[in-house]
PDB file of C-alpha atoms in Angstrom:
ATOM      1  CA  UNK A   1       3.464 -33.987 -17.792  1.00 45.00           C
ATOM      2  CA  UNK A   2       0.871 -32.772 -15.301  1.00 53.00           C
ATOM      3  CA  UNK A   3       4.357 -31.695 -13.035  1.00 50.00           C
ATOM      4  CA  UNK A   4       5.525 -29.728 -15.715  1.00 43.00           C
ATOM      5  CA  UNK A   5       2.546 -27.972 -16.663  1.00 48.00           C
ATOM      6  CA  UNK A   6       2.543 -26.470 -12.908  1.00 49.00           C
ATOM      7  CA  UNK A   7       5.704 -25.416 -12.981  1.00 48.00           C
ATOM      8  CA  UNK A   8       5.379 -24.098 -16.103  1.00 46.00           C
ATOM      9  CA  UNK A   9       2.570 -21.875 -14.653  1.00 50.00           C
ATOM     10  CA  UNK A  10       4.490 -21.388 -12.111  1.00 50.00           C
ATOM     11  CA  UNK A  11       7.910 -19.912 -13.697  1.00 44.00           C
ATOM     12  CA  UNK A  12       5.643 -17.608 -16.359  1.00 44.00           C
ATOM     13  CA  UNK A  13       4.097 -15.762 -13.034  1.00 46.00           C
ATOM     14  CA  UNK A  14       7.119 -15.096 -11.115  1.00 44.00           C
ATOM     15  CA  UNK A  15       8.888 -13.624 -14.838  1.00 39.00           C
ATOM     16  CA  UNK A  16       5.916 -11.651 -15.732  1.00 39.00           C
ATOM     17  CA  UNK A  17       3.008 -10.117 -14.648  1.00 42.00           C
ATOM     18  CA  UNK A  18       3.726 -10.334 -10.878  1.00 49.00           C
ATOM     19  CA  UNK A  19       8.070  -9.888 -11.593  1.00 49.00           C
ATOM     20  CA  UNK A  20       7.027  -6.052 -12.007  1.00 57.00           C
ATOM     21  CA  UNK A  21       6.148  -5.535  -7.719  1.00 65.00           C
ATOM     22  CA  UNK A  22       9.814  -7.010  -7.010  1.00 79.00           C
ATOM     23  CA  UNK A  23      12.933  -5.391  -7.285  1.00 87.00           C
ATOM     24  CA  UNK A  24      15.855  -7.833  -6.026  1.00 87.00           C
ATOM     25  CA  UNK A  25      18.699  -6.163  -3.752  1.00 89.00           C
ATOM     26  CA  UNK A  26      21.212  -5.802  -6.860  1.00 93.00           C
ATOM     27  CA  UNK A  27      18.591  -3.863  -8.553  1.00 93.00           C
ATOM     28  CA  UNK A  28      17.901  -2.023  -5.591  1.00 94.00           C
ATOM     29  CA  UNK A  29      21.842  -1.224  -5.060  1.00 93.00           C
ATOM     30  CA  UNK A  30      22.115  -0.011  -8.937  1.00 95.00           C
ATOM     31  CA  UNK A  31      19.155   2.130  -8.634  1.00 94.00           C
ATOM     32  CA  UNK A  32      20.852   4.119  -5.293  1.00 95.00           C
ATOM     33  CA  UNK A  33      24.173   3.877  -6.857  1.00 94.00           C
ATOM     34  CA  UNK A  34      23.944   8.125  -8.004  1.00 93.00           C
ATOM     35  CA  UNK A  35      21.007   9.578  -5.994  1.00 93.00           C
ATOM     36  CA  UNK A  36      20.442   9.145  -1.674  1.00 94.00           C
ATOM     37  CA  UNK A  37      20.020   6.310  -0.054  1.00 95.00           C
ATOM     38  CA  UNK A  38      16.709   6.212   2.147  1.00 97.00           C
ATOM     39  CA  UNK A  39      17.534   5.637   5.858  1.00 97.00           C
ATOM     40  CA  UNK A  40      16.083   2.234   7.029  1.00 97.00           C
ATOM     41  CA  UNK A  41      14.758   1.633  10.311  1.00 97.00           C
ATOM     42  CA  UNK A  42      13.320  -1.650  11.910  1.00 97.00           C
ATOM     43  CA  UNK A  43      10.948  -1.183  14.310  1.00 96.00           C
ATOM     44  CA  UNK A  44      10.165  -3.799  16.827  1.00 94.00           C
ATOM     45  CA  UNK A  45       7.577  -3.796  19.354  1.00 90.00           C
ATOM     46  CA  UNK A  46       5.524  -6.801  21.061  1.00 86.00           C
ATOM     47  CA  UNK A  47       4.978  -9.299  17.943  1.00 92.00           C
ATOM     48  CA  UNK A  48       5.537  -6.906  15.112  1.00 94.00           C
ATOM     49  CA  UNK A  49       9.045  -6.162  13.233  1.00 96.00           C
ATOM     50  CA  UNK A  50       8.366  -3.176  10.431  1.00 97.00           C
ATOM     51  CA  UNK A  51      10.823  -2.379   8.318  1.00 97.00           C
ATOM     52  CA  UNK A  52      10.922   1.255   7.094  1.00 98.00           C
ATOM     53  CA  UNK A  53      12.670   3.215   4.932  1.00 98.00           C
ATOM     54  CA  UNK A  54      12.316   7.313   5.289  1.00 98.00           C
ATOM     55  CA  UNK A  55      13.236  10.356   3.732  1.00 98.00           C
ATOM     56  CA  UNK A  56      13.152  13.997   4.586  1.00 97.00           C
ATOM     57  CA  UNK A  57      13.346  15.858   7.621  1.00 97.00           C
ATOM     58  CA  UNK A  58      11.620  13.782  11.138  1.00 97.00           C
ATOM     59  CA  UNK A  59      10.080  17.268  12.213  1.00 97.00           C
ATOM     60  CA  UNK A  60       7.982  17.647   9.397  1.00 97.00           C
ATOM     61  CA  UNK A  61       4.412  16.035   8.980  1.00 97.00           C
ATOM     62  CA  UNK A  62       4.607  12.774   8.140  1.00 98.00           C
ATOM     63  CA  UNK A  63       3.693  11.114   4.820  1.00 98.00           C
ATOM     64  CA  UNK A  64       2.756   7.470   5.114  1.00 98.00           C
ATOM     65  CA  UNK A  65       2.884   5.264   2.142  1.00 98.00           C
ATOM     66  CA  UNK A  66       1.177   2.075   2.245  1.00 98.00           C
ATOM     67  CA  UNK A  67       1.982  -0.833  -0.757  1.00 96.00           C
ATOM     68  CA  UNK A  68      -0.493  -3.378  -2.199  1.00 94.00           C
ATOM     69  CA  UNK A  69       0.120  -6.950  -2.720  1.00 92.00           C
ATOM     70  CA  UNK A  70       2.337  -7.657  -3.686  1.00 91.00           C
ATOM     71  CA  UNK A  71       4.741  -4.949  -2.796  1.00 92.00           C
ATOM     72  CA  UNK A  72       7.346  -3.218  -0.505  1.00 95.00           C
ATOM     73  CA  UNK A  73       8.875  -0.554   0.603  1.00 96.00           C
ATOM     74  CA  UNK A  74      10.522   0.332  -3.073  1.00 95.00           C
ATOM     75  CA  UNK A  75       7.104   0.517  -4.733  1.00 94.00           C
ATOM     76  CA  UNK A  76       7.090   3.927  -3.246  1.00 95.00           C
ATOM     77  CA  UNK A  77      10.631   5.317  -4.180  1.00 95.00           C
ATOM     78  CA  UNK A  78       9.456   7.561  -6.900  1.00 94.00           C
ATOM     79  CA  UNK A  79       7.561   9.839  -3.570  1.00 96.00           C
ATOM     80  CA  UNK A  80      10.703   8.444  -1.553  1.00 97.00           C
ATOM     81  CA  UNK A  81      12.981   9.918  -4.235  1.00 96.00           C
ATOM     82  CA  UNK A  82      11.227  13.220  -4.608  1.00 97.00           C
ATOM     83  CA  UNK A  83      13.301  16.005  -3.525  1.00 96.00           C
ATOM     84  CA  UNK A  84      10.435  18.528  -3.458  1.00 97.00           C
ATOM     85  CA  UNK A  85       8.227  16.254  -1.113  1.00 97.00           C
ATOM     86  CA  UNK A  86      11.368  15.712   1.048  1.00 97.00           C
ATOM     87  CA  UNK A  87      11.451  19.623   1.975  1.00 97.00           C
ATOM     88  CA  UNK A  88       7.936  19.363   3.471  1.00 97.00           C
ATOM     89  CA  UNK A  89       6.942  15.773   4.561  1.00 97.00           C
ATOM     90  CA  UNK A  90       8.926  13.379   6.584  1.00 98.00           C
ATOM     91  CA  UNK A  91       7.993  10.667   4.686  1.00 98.00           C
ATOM     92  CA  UNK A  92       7.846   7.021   5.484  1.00 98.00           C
ATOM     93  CA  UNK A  93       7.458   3.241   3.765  1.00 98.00           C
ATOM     94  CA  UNK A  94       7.297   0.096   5.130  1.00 97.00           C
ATOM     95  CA  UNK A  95       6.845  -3.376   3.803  1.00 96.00           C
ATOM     96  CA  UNK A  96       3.347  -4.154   5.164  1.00 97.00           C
ATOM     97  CA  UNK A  97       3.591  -7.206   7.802  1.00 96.00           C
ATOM     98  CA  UNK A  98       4.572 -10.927   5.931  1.00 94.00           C
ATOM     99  CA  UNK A  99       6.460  -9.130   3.126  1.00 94.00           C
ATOM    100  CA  UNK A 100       9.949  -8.210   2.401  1.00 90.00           C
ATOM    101  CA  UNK A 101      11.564  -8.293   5.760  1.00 91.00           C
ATOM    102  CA  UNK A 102       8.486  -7.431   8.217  1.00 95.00           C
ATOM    103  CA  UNK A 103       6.934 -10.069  10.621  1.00 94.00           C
ATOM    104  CA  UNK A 104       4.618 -10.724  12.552  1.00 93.00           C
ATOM    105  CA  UNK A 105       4.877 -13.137  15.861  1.00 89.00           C
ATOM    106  CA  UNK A 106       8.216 -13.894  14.101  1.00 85.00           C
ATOM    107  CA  UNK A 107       6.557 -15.666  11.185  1.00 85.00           C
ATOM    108  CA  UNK A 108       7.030 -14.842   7.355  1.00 79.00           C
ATOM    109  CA  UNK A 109       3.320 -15.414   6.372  1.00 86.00           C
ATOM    110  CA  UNK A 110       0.380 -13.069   5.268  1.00 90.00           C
ATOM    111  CA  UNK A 111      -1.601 -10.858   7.646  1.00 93.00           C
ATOM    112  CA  UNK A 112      -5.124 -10.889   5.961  1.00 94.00           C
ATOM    113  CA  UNK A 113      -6.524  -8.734   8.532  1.00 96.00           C
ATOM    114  CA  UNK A 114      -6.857  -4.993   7.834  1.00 96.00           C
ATOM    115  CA  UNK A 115      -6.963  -3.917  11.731  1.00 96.00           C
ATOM    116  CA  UNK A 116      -3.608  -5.864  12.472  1.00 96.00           C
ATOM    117  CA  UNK A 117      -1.662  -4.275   9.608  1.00 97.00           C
ATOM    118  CA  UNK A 118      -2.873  -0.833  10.215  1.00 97.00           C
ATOM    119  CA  UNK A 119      -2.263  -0.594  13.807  1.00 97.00           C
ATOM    120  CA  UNK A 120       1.375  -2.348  12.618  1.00 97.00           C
ATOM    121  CA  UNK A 121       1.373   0.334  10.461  1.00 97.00           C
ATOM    122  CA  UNK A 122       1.158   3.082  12.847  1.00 97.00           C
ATOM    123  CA  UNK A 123       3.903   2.395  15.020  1.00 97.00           C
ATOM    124  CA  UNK A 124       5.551   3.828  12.269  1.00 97.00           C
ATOM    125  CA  UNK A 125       4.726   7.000  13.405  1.00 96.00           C
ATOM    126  CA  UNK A 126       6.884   6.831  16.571  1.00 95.00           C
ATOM    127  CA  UNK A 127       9.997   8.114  13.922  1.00 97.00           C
ATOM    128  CA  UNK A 128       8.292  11.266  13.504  1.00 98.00           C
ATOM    129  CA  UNK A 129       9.343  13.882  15.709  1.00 97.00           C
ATOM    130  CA  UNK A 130       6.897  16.939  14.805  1.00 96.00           C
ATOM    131  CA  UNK A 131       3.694  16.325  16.796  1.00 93.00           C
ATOM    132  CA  UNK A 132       2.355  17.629  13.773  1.00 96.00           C
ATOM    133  CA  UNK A 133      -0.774  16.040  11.397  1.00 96.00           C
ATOM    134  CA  UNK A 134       0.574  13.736   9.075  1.00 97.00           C
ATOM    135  CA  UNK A 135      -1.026  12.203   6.031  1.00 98.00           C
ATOM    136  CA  UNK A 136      -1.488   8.318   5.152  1.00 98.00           C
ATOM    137  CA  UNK A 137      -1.761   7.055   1.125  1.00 98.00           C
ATOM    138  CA  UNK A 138      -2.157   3.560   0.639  1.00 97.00           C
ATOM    139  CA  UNK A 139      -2.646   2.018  -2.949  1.00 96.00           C
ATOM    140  CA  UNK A 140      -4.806  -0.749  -4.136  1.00 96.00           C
ATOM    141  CA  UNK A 141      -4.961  -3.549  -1.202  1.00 96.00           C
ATOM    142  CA  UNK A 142      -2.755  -1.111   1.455  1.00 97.00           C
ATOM    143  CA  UNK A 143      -6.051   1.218   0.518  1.00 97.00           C
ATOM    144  CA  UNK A 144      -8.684  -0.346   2.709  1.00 97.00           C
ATOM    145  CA  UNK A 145      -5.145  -0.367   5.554  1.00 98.00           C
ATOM    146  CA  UNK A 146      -4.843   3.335   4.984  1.00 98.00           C
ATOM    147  CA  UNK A 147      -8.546   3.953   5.428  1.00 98.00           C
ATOM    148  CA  UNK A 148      -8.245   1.572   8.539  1.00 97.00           C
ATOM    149  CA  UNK A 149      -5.428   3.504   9.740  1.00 98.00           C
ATOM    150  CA  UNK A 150      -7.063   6.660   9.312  1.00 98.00           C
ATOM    151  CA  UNK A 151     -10.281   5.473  11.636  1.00 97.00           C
ATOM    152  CA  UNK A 152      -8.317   4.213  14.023  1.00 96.00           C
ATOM    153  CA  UNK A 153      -5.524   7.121  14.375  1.00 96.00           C
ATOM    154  CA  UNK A 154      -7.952  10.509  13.628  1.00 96.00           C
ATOM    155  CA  UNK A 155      -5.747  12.516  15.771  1.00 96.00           C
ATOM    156  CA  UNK A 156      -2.651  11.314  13.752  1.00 96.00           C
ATOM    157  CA  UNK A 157      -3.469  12.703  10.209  1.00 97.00           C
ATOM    158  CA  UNK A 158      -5.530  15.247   8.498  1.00 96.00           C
ATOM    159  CA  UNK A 159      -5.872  13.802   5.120  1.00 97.00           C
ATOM    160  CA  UNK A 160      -6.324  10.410   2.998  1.00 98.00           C
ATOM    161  CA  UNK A 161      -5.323   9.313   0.067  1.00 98.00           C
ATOM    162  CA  UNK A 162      -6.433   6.022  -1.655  1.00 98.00           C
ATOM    163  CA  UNK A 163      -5.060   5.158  -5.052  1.00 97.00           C
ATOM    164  CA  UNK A 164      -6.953   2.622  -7.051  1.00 96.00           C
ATOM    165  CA  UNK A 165      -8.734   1.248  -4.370  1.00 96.00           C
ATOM    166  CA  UNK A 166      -9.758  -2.658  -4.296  1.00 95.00           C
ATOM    167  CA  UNK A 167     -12.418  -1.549  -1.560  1.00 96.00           C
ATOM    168  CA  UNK A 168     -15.657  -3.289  -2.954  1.00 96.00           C
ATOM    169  CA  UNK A 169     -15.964  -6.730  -2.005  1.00 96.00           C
ATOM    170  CA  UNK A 170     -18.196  -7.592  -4.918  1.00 94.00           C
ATOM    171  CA  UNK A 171     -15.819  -6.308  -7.200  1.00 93.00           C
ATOM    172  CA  UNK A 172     -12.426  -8.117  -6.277  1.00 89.00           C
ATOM    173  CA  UNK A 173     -11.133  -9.598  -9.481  1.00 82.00           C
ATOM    174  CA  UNK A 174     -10.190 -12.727  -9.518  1.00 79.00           C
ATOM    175  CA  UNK A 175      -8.338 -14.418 -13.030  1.00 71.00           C
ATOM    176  CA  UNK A 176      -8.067 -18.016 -14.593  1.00 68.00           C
ATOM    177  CA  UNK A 177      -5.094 -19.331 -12.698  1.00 69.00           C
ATOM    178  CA  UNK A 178      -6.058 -18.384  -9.250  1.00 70.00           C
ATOM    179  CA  UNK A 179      -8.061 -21.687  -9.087  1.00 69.00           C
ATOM    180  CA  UNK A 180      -5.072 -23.544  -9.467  1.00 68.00           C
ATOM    181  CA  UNK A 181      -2.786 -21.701  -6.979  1.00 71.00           C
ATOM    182  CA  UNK A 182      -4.757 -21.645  -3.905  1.00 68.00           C
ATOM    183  CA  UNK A 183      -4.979 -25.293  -3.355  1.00 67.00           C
ATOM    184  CA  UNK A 184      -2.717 -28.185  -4.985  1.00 65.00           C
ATOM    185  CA  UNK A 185       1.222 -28.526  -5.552  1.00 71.00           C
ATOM    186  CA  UNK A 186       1.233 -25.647  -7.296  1.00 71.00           C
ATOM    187  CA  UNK A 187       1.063 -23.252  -4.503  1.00 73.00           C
ATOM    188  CA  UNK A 188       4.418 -24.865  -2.905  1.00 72.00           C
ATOM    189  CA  UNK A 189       6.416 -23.617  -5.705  1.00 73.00           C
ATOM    190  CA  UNK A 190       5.642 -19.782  -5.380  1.00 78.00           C
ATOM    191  CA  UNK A 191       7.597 -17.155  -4.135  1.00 83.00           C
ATOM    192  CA  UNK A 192       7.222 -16.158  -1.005  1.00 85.00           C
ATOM    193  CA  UNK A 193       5.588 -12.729  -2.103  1.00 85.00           C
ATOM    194  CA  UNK A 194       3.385 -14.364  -4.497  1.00 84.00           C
ATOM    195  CA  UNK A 195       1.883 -17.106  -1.832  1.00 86.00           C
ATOM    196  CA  UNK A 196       2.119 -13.702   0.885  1.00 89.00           C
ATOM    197  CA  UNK A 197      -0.395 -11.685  -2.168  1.00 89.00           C
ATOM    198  CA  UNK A 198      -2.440 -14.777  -2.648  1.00 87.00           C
ATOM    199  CA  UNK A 199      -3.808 -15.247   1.052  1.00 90.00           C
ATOM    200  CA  UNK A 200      -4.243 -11.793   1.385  1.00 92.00           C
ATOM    201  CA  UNK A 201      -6.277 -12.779  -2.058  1.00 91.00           C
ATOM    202  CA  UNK A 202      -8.576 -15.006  -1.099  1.00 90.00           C
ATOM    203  CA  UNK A 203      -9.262 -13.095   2.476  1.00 93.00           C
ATOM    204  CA  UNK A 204      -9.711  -9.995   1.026  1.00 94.00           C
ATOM    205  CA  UNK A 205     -13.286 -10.142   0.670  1.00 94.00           C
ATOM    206  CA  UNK A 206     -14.080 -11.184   3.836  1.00 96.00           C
ATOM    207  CA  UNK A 207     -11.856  -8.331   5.347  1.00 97.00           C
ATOM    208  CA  UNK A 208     -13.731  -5.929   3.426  1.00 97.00           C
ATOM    209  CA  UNK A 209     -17.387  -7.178   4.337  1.00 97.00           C
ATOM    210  CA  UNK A 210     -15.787  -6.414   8.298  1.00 96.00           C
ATOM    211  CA  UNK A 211     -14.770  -3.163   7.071  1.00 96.00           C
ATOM    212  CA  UNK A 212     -17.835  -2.112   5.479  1.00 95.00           C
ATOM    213  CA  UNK A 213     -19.740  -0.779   8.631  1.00 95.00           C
ATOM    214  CA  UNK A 214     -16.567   0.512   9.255  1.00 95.00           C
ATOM    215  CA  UNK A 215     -16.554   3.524   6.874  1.00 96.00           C
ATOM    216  CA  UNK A 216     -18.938   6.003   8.594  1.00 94.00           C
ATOM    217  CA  UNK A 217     -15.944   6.421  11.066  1.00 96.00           C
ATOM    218  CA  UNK A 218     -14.239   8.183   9.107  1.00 96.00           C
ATOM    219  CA  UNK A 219     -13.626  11.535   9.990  1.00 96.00           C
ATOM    220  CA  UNK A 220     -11.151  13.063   7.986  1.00 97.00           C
ATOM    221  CA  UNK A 221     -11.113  14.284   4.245  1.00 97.00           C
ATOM    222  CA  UNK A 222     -10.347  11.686   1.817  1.00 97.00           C
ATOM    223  CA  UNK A 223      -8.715  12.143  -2.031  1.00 97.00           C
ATOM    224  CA  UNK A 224      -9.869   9.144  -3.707  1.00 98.00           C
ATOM    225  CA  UNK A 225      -7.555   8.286  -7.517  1.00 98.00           C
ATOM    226  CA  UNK A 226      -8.667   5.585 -10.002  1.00 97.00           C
ATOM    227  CA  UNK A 227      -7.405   5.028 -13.251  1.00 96.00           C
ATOM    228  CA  UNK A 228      -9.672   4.727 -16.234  1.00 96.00           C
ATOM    229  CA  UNK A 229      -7.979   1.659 -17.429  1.00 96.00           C
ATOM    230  CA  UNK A 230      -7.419   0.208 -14.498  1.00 94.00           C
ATOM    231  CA  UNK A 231      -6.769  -3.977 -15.288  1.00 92.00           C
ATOM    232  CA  UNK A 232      -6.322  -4.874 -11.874  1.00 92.00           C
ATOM    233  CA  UNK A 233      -8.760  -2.965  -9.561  1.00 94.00           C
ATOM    234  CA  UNK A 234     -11.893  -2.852 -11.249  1.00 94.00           C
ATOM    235  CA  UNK A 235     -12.766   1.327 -11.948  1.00 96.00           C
ATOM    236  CA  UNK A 236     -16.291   0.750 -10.456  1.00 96.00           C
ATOM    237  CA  UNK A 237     -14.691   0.199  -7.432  1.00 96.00           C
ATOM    238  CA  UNK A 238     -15.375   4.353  -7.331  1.00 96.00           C
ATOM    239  CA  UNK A 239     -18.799   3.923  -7.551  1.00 96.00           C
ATOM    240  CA  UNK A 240     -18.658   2.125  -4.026  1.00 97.00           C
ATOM    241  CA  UNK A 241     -16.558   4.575  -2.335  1.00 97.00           C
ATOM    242  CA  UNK A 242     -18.893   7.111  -3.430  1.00 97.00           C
ATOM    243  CA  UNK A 243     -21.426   5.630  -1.279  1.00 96.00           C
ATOM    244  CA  UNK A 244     -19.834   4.453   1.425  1.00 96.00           C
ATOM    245  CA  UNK A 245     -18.295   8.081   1.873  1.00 96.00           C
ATOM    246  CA  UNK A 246     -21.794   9.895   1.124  1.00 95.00           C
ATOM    247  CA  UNK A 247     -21.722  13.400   3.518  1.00 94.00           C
ATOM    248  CA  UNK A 248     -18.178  12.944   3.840  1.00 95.00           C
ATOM    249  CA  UNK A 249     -15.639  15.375   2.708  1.00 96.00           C
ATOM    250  CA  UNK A 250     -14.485  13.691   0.175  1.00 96.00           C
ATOM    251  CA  UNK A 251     -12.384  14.225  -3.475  1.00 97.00           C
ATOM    252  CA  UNK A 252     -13.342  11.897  -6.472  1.00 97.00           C
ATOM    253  CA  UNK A 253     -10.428  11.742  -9.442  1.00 97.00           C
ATOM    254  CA  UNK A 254     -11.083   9.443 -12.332  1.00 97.00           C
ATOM    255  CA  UNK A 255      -8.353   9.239 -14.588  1.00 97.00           C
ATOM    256  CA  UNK A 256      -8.800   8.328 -18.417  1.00 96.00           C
ATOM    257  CA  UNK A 257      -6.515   6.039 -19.964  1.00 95.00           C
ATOM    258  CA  UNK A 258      -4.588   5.450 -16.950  1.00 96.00           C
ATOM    259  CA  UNK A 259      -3.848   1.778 -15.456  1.00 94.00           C
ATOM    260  CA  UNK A 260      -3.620   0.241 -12.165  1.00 94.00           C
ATOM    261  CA  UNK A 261       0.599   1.969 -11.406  1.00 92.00           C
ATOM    262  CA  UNK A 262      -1.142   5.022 -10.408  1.00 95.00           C
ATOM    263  CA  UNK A 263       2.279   5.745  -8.017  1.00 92.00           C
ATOM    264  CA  UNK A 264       4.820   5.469 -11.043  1.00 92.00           C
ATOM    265  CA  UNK A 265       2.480   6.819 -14.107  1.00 93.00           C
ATOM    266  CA  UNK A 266       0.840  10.241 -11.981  1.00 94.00           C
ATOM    267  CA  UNK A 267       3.956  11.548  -9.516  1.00 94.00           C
ATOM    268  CA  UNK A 268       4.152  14.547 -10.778  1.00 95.00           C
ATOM    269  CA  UNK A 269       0.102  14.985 -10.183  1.00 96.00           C
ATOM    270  CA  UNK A 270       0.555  13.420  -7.075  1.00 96.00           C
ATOM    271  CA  UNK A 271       3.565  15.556  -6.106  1.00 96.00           C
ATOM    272  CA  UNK A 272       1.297  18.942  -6.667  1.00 95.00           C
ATOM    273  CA  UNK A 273      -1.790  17.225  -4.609  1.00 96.00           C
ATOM    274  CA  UNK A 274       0.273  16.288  -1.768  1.00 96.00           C
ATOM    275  CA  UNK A 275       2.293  19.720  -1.696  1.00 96.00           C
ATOM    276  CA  UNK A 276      -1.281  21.873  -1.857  1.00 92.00           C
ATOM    277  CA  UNK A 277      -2.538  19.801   1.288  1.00 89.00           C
ATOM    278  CA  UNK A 278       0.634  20.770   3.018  1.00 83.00           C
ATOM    279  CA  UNK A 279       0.722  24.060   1.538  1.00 73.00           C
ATOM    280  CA  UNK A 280      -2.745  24.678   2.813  1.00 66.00           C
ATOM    281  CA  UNK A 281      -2.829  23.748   6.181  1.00 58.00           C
ATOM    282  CA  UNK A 282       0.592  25.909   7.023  1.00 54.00           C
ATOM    283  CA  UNK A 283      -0.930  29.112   5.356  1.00 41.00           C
ATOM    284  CA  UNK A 284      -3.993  28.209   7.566  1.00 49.00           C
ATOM    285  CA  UNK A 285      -2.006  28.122  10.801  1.00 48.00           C
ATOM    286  CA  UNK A 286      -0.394  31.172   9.677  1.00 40.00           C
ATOM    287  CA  UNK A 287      -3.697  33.019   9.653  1.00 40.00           C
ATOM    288  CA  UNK A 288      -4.561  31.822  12.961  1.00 46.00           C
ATOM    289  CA  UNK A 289      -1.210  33.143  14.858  1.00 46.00           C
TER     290      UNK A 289
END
């Protein structure tokens, strides 16, 4: 009886709350079947494979978009997809190392630490060709990665976005059923994603606590977007960023009524933000010639 009740618990996560983040490849295949195909690249280097999947032009700026957990590459399609975003930014996704099909020292296990996946994460920028500024976006876990990324890589980009941001290491959520799927038989039964999303879990706040010092690095302006309703990051998560970014240039949006799929719900918003930022800085260098 016990037996069944775990894989009870099991089957209802996989089919609903966390079936949302996974698309398999003959969804993937209908979804392409009457619009372009992003062009997927593997890059391999040392210990790290990261897949990527770009659009758009490789001498413009690059756009780098940076999943939570779980995720992939595909959790970005609808800025993938965007035809407007493709005339200005060459934009790329990856699946963050230990999902999808990345890797790390050849193993298909979670990366909890934020400095390994960023500078994973910016060897990505070897496909761009336009020795141009580029901008990095990273939602709700790949947030503190962007932010990393950003630190680390100053000369690479010249803005940041974070959407809903799980950044606040007293504020990481944690619900009912985690207790039973860290430890225990449980656990064995996941999906790879799912076991991938809870390491990452229960090493978040640790990673962030390392990061925290971290922030006053940051040099560049930030764009900071939290939804309102937000179930799954909590919205006071703003409050710390606030804070931590204090003197920095920095951009606040709360959004009302708006959940945690900040990506899917706000494109079009997001479409206009990132196309002013690129917008701006070309009509700057045009004043400068």
């Amino acid at each position: 009886m016990r037996r069944i009740l775990w894989l009870s618990i099991c089957w209802l996560m996989f089919s609903g709350c966390f079936g949302r983040w996974v698309m398999t490849k003959k969804e993937l295949r209908e979804y392409y079947s009457d619009k372009p195909k992003p062009v997927f690249i593997t890059i391999e280097k040392d210990s790290i494979k990261l897949f990527c999947a770009t659009m758009g032009s490789d001498t413009l700026p690059p756009l780098l978009l940076i999943h939570g957990a779980p995720g992939a590459w595909y959790g970005s399609r609808t800025m993938l997809d965007d035809t407007m975003l493709q005339k200005k930014f060459h934009i790329i996704a990856m699946d963050r190392l230990g999902y999808h099909t990345s890797r790390f020292k050849n193993k298909r296990k979670a990366v909890t630490s934020l400095e390994t996946q960023a500078k994973a994460i910016s060897e990505a920028l070897r496909l761009n060709k336009s020795h141009e500024k580029g901008i990095v976006l990273g939602s709700s876990y790949g947030a503190p990665i962007a932010a990393e990324l950003a630190i680390l890589h100053p000369e690479k980009f010249r803005q940041l976005f974070i959407l809903a941001a799980a950044i606040d290491p007293d504020k990481e959520k944690f619900w009912w059923f985690h207790k039973y799927i860290r430890r225990g038989p449980v656990y064995w039964f996941l999906p790879r994603y799912i076991k991938t999303a809870t390491d990452e879990k229960f090493s978040h706040v640790k990673e962030l606590r390392k990061f925290e010092p971290v922030w006053k690095q940051l040099s560049i302006p930030v764009t900071m977007i939290q939804g309102g309703s937000d179930k799954i990051v909590d919205p006071s998560n703003m409050g710390y960023a606030r804070k931590q970014l204090l003197g920095k240039e920095a951009e606040f949006i709360l959004l009302p009524g708006v959940g945690h799929m900040i990506r899917f719900s706000q494109s079009k918003m997001l479409r206009e933000m990132l196309l002013k930022s690129v917008d701006s800085v070309q009509y700057q260098s045009l004043l400068q010639r």
